[in-house]
Amino acid sequence: MKVCVNGRSVELTNATSTKAAYALRHELGLCDVRIGCGEGYCGACTVLVDGKPTTSCDLPLWALEDKNITTVRGLGSPERPHAVQSAFVEEQAGQCGYCLSGILVTSAALLDTGRPLTEGEIRAALDRHLCRCGAHGRMVKAVLRAQATLREQA
Ligand code: FES
Ligand code: FES
């Protein structure tokens, strides 16, 4: 089955009923896709499917056919990080980091809308992402920082 992951077209041979997160991690080695609850509740496994934040632990692989998938690795590189990746580092917005892959892709999708975001809107968008370390306050500050950076660059 063909999917486009982080800008690259790849063939996956897993059964199409395999959950997407497991195929992405085990067949493509994308260990940046995290698995927490494995049941669609915590948001750790979130990836962008055609730009939309989507949990992948409860999604059958067939749902990704001919779609564009972006994992946190596809947002930017260490040399050219996405504004939200830089902002999370600058705000030290994470602790153990386990939840961050999902939170970063959701934040990037939110910023991609290009509309001015209030703190309340950012909190609402990240509400379904659980962070056991309780770093949400710093994450919200980081998204606001990324928004300011992107505005300066526009
Ligand atoms: S691991 Fe997918 S939502 Fe928790
Ligand atoms: S930073 Fe540890 S779970 Fe969020």
PDB file of C-alpha atoms and ligand atoms in Angstrom:
ATOM      1  CA  MET A   1       0.000   0.000   0.000  1.00  0.00           C
ATOM      2  CA  LYS A   2       1.365   3.427  -0.954  1.00  0.00           C
ATOM      3  CA  VAL A   3       1.510   6.333   1.470  1.00  0.00           C
ATOM      4  CA  CYS A   4       3.374   9.610   1.451  1.00  0.00           C
ATOM      5  CA  VAL A   5       5.215  10.126   4.731  1.00  0.00           C
ATOM      6  CA  ASN A   6       7.156  13.285   5.468  1.00  0.00           C
ATOM      7  CA  GLY A   7       7.263  14.130   1.784  1.00  0.00           C
ATOM      8  CA  ARG A   8       8.445  10.700   0.648  1.00  0.00           C
ATOM      9  CA  SER A   9       6.333   8.139  -1.133  1.00  0.00           C
ATOM     10  CA  VAL A  10       6.729   4.726   0.509  1.00  0.00           C
ATOM     11  CA  GLU A  11       5.280   1.278   0.099  1.00  0.00           C
ATOM     12  CA  LEU A  12       4.020  -0.442   3.257  1.00  0.00           C
ATOM     13  CA  THR A  13       3.589  -4.194   3.336  1.00  0.00           C
ATOM     14  CA  ASN A  14       1.824  -4.494   6.705  1.00  0.00           C
ATOM     15  CA  ALA A  15      -1.725  -5.815   6.647  1.00  0.00           C
ATOM     16  CA  THR A  16      -4.016  -2.892   5.928  1.00  0.00           C
ATOM     17  CA  SER A  17      -5.854  -3.619   9.180  1.00  0.00           C
ATOM     18  CA  THR A  18      -2.652  -2.980  11.207  1.00  0.00           C
ATOM     19  CA  LYS A  19      -2.959   0.166  13.271  1.00  0.00           C
ATOM     20  CA  ALA A  20      -1.148   3.003  11.537  1.00  0.00           C
ATOM     21  CA  ALA A  21       1.067   3.943  14.504  1.00  0.00           C
ATOM     22  CA  TYR A  22       2.519   0.432  14.647  1.00  0.00           C
ATOM     23  CA  ALA A  23       3.186   0.311  10.898  1.00  0.00           C
ATOM     24  CA  LEU A  24       4.840   3.738  10.933  1.00  0.00           C
ATOM     25  CA  ARG A  25       7.048   2.804  13.885  1.00  0.00           C
ATOM     26  CA  HIS A  26       7.876  -0.786  13.061  1.00  0.00           C
ATOM     27  CA  GLU A  27       7.967  -0.848   9.292  1.00  0.00           C
ATOM     28  CA  LEU A  28       9.306   2.635   8.618  1.00  0.00           C
ATOM     29  CA  GLY A  29      11.283   3.049  11.830  1.00  0.00           C
ATOM     30  CA  LEU A  30       9.537   6.299  12.666  1.00  0.00           C
ATOM     31  CA  CYS A  31      10.075   6.080  16.409  1.00  0.00           C
ATOM     32  CA  ASP A  32       9.057   9.733  16.678  1.00  0.00           C
ATOM     33  CA  VAL A  33       5.478   8.421  16.482  1.00  0.00           C
ATOM     34  CA  ARG A  34       4.809   7.670  20.140  1.00  0.00           C
ATOM     35  CA  ILE A  35       2.370   5.172  21.533  1.00  0.00           C
ATOM     36  CA  GLY A  36       0.896   5.909  24.939  1.00  0.00           C
ATOM     37  CA  CYS A  37      -2.575   4.604  25.715  1.00  0.00           C
ATOM     38  CA  GLY A  38      -2.935   2.805  22.368  1.00  0.00           C
ATOM     39  CA  GLU A  39      -6.669   3.479  22.476  1.00  0.00           C
ATOM     40  CA  GLY A  40      -7.172   6.962  21.104  1.00  0.00           C
ATOM     41  CA  TYR A  41      -7.310   8.834  24.403  1.00  0.00           C
ATOM     42  CA  CYS A  42      -3.958  10.473  25.129  1.00  0.00           C
ATOM     43  CA  GLY A  43      -2.909  12.084  21.830  1.00  0.00           C
ATOM     44  CA  ALA A  44       0.705  10.859  22.025  1.00  0.00           C
ATOM     45  CA  CYS A  45       0.464   9.105  18.638  1.00  0.00           C
ATOM     46  CA  THR A  46      -1.002  12.083  16.770  1.00  0.00           C
ATOM     47  CA  VAL A  47       0.264  12.651  13.238  1.00  0.00           C
ATOM     48  CA  LEU A  48      -1.036  14.960  10.527  1.00  0.00           C
ATOM     49  CA  VAL A  49      -3.125  13.237   7.870  1.00  0.00           C
ATOM     50  CA  ASP A  50      -3.531  15.669   4.974  1.00  0.00           C
ATOM     51  CA  GLY A  51      -2.724  18.384   7.511  1.00  0.00           C
ATOM     52  CA  LYS A  52      -5.301  17.297  10.085  1.00  0.00           C
ATOM     53  CA  PRO A  53      -4.190  16.115  13.548  1.00  0.00           C
ATOM     54  CA  THR A  54      -5.207  12.457  13.778  1.00  0.00           C
ATOM     55  CA  THR A  55      -4.497   9.791  16.366  1.00  0.00           C
ATOM     56  CA  SER A  56      -2.740   6.901  14.651  1.00  0.00           C
ATOM     57  CA  CYS A  57      -2.911   4.171  17.326  1.00  0.00           C
ATOM     58  CA  ASP A  58      -6.583   3.572  16.613  1.00  0.00           C
ATOM     59  CA  LEU A  59      -6.474   4.171  12.869  1.00  0.00           C
ATOM     60  CA  PRO A  60      -6.230   1.246  10.449  1.00  0.00           C
ATOM     61  CA  LEU A  61      -3.446   1.563   7.952  1.00  0.00           C
ATOM     62  CA  TRP A  62      -5.864   1.492   5.016  1.00  0.00           C
ATOM     63  CA  ALA A  63      -7.101   4.931   6.107  1.00  0.00           C
ATOM     64  CA  LEU A  64      -3.707   6.374   5.135  1.00  0.00           C
ATOM     65  CA  GLU A  65      -3.754   5.159   1.550  1.00  0.00           C
ATOM     66  CA  ASP A  66      -2.805   7.984  -0.852  1.00  0.00           C
ATOM     67  CA  LYS A  67      -2.771  10.467   2.023  1.00  0.00           C
ATOM     68  CA  ASN A  68       0.020  12.811   3.083  1.00  0.00           C
ATOM     69  CA  ILE A  69       1.271  11.944   6.544  1.00  0.00           C
ATOM     70  CA  THR A  70       3.452  14.261   8.600  1.00  0.00           C
ATOM     71  CA  THR A  71       5.128  13.132  11.790  1.00  0.00           C
ATOM     72  CA  VAL A  72       7.047  15.467  14.070  1.00  0.00           C
ATOM     73  CA  ARG A  73      10.189  14.505  12.172  1.00  0.00           C
ATOM     74  CA  GLY A  74       8.650  15.935   9.023  1.00  0.00           C
ATOM     75  CA  LEU A  75       7.999  19.382  10.498  1.00  0.00           C
ATOM     76  CA  GLY A  76      11.625  20.463  10.341  1.00  0.00           C
ATOM     77  CA  SER A  77      15.187  19.323  10.820  1.00  0.00           C
ATOM     78  CA  PRO A  78      17.749  20.125  13.514  1.00  0.00           C
ATOM     79  CA  GLU A  79      19.319  22.540  10.995  1.00  0.00           C
ATOM     80  CA  ARG A  80      16.005  24.069   9.906  1.00  0.00           C
ATOM     81  CA  PRO A  81      13.488  23.521  12.699  1.00  0.00           C
ATOM     82  CA  HIS A  82       9.854  24.551  12.374  1.00  0.00           C
ATOM     83  CA  ALA A  83       9.090  27.721  14.361  1.00  0.00           C
ATOM     84  CA  VAL A  84       7.104  25.667  16.846  1.00  0.00           C
ATOM     85  CA  GLN A  85       9.990  23.247  17.390  1.00  0.00           C
ATOM     86  CA  SER A  86      12.362  26.161  18.102  1.00  0.00           C
ATOM     87  CA  ALA A  87       9.833  27.781  20.410  1.00  0.00           C
ATOM     88  CA  PHE A  88       9.375  24.585  22.446  1.00  0.00           C
ATOM     89  CA  VAL A  89      13.139  24.416  22.950  1.00  0.00           C
ATOM     90  CA  GLU A  90      13.354  28.114  23.831  1.00  0.00           C
ATOM     91  CA  GLU A  91      10.512  27.842  26.355  1.00  0.00           C
ATOM     92  CA  GLN A  92      11.819  24.496  27.655  1.00  0.00           C
ATOM     93  CA  ALA A  93       8.251  23.357  27.052  1.00  0.00           C
ATOM     94  CA  GLY A  94       8.520  19.726  27.911  1.00  0.00           C
ATOM     95  CA  GLN A  95       9.888  17.465  30.539  1.00  0.00           C
ATOM     96  CA  CYS A  96      10.162  13.784  29.652  1.00  0.00           C
ATOM     97  CA  GLY A  97       9.069  14.649  26.106  1.00  0.00           C
ATOM     98  CA  TYR A  98       6.895  11.592  25.581  1.00  0.00           C
ATOM     99  CA  CYS A  99       3.795  13.592  24.688  1.00  0.00           C
ATOM    100  CA  LEU A 100       5.618  16.142  22.553  1.00  0.00           C
ATOM    101  CA  SER A 101       5.444  14.525  19.108  1.00  0.00           C
ATOM    102  CA  GLY A 102       1.678  14.697  19.117  1.00  0.00           C
ATOM    103  CA  ILE A 103       1.549  18.125  20.712  1.00  0.00           C
ATOM    104  CA  LEU A 104       4.025  19.579  18.230  1.00  0.00           C
ATOM    105  CA  VAL A 105       2.181  18.359  15.141  1.00  0.00           C
ATOM    106  CA  THR A 106      -1.154  19.574  16.512  1.00  0.00           C
ATOM    107  CA  SER A 107       0.421  22.953  17.305  1.00  0.00           C
ATOM    108  CA  ALA A 108       1.951  23.188  13.834  1.00  0.00           C
ATOM    109  CA  ALA A 109      -1.430  22.460  12.221  1.00  0.00           C
ATOM    110  CA  LEU A 110      -3.026  25.124  14.391  1.00  0.00           C
ATOM    111  CA  LEU A 111      -0.406  27.700  13.406  1.00  0.00           C
ATOM    112  CA  ASP A 112      -0.807  26.702   9.751  1.00  0.00           C
ATOM    113  CA  THR A 113      -4.322  28.106   9.754  1.00  0.00           C
ATOM    114  CA  GLY A 114      -2.615  31.508   9.810  1.00  0.00           C
ATOM    115  CA  ARG A 115      -5.352  33.106  11.898  1.00  0.00           C
ATOM    116  CA  PRO A 116      -4.457  34.903  15.121  1.00  0.00           C
ATOM    117  CA  LEU A 117      -4.794  32.504  18.026  1.00  0.00           C
ATOM    118  CA  THR A 118      -5.703  33.418  21.556  1.00  0.00           C
ATOM    119  CA  GLU A 119      -4.257  31.606  24.538  1.00  0.00           C
ATOM    120  CA  GLY A 120      -7.715  30.081  25.117  1.00  0.00           C
ATOM    121  CA  GLU A 121      -7.843  28.685  21.576  1.00  0.00           C
ATOM    122  CA  ILE A 122      -4.421  27.121  21.968  1.00  0.00           C
ATOM    123  CA  ARG A 123      -5.436  25.565  25.280  1.00  0.00           C
ATOM    124  CA  ALA A 124      -8.620  24.199  23.692  1.00  0.00           C
ATOM    125  CA  ALA A 125      -6.719  22.728  20.725  1.00  0.00           C
ATOM    126  CA  LEU A 126      -4.215  20.997  23.016  1.00  0.00           C
ATOM    127  CA  ASP A 127      -6.839  19.903  25.512  1.00  0.00           C
ATOM    128  CA  ARG A 128      -7.064  16.349  24.185  1.00  0.00           C
ATOM    129  CA  HIS A 129      -3.311  15.826  24.572  1.00  0.00           C
ATOM    130  CA  LEU A 130      -2.375  14.402  27.935  1.00  0.00           C
ATOM    131  CA  CYS A 131       0.957  15.326  29.478  1.00  0.00           C
ATOM    132  CA  ARG A 132       1.804  13.401  32.602  1.00  0.00           C
ATOM    133  CA  CYS A 133       4.596  15.839  33.440  1.00  0.00           C
ATOM    134  CA  GLY A 134       2.129  18.733  33.554  1.00  0.00           C
ATOM    135  CA  ALA A 135       4.110  20.977  31.202  1.00  0.00           C
ATOM    136  CA  HIS A 136       1.021  22.384  29.464  1.00  0.00           C
ATOM    137  CA  GLY A 137       1.565  25.961  30.684  1.00  0.00           C
ATOM    138  CA  ARG A 138       4.985  26.179  29.058  1.00  0.00           C
ATOM    139  CA  MET A 139       3.654  24.534  25.897  1.00  0.00           C
ATOM    140  CA  VAL A 140       0.987  27.197  25.500  1.00  0.00           C
ATOM    141  CA  LYS A 141       3.642  29.887  25.939  1.00  0.00           C
ATOM    142  CA  ALA A 142       5.744  28.147  23.296  1.00  0.00           C
ATOM    143  CA  VAL A 143       2.892  28.116  20.758  1.00  0.00           C
ATOM    144  CA  LEU A 144       2.312  31.838  21.420  1.00  0.00           C
ATOM    145  CA  ARG A 145       6.037  32.424  20.895  1.00  0.00           C
ATOM    146  CA  ALA A 146       5.981  30.467  17.619  1.00  0.00           C
ATOM    147  CA  GLN A 147       2.976  32.479  16.481  1.00  0.00           C
ATOM    148  CA  ALA A 148       4.864  35.728  17.154  1.00  0.00           C
ATOM    149  CA  THR A 149       7.909  34.437  15.249  1.00  0.00           C
ATOM    150  CA  LEU A 150       5.827  33.407  12.247  1.00  0.00           C
ATOM    151  CA  ARG A 151       4.143  36.820  12.198  1.00  0.00           C
ATOM    152  CA  GLU A 152       7.529  38.560  12.215  1.00  0.00           C
ATOM    153  CA  GLN A 153       8.646  36.378   9.307  1.00  0.00           C
ATOM    154  CA  ALA A 154       5.474  37.007   7.261  1.00  0.00           C
TER     155      ALA A 154
HETATM  156  S1  FES B   1      -1.428   6.386  21.952  1.00  0.00           S
HETATM  157 FE1  FES B   1      -2.873   7.003  20.519  1.00  0.00          FE
HETATM  158  S2  FES B   1      -4.195   8.288  21.599  1.00  0.00           S
HETATM  159 FE2  FES B   1      -2.886   7.451  23.109  1.00  0.00          FE
HETATM  160  S1  FES B   2       6.557  16.205  28.890  1.00  0.00           S
HETATM  161 FE1  FES B   2       6.368  14.286  29.898  1.00  0.00          FE
HETATM  162  S2  FES B   2       4.407  13.569  29.305  1.00  0.00           S
HETATM  163 FE2  FES B   2       4.515  15.535  28.544  1.00  0.00          FE
END
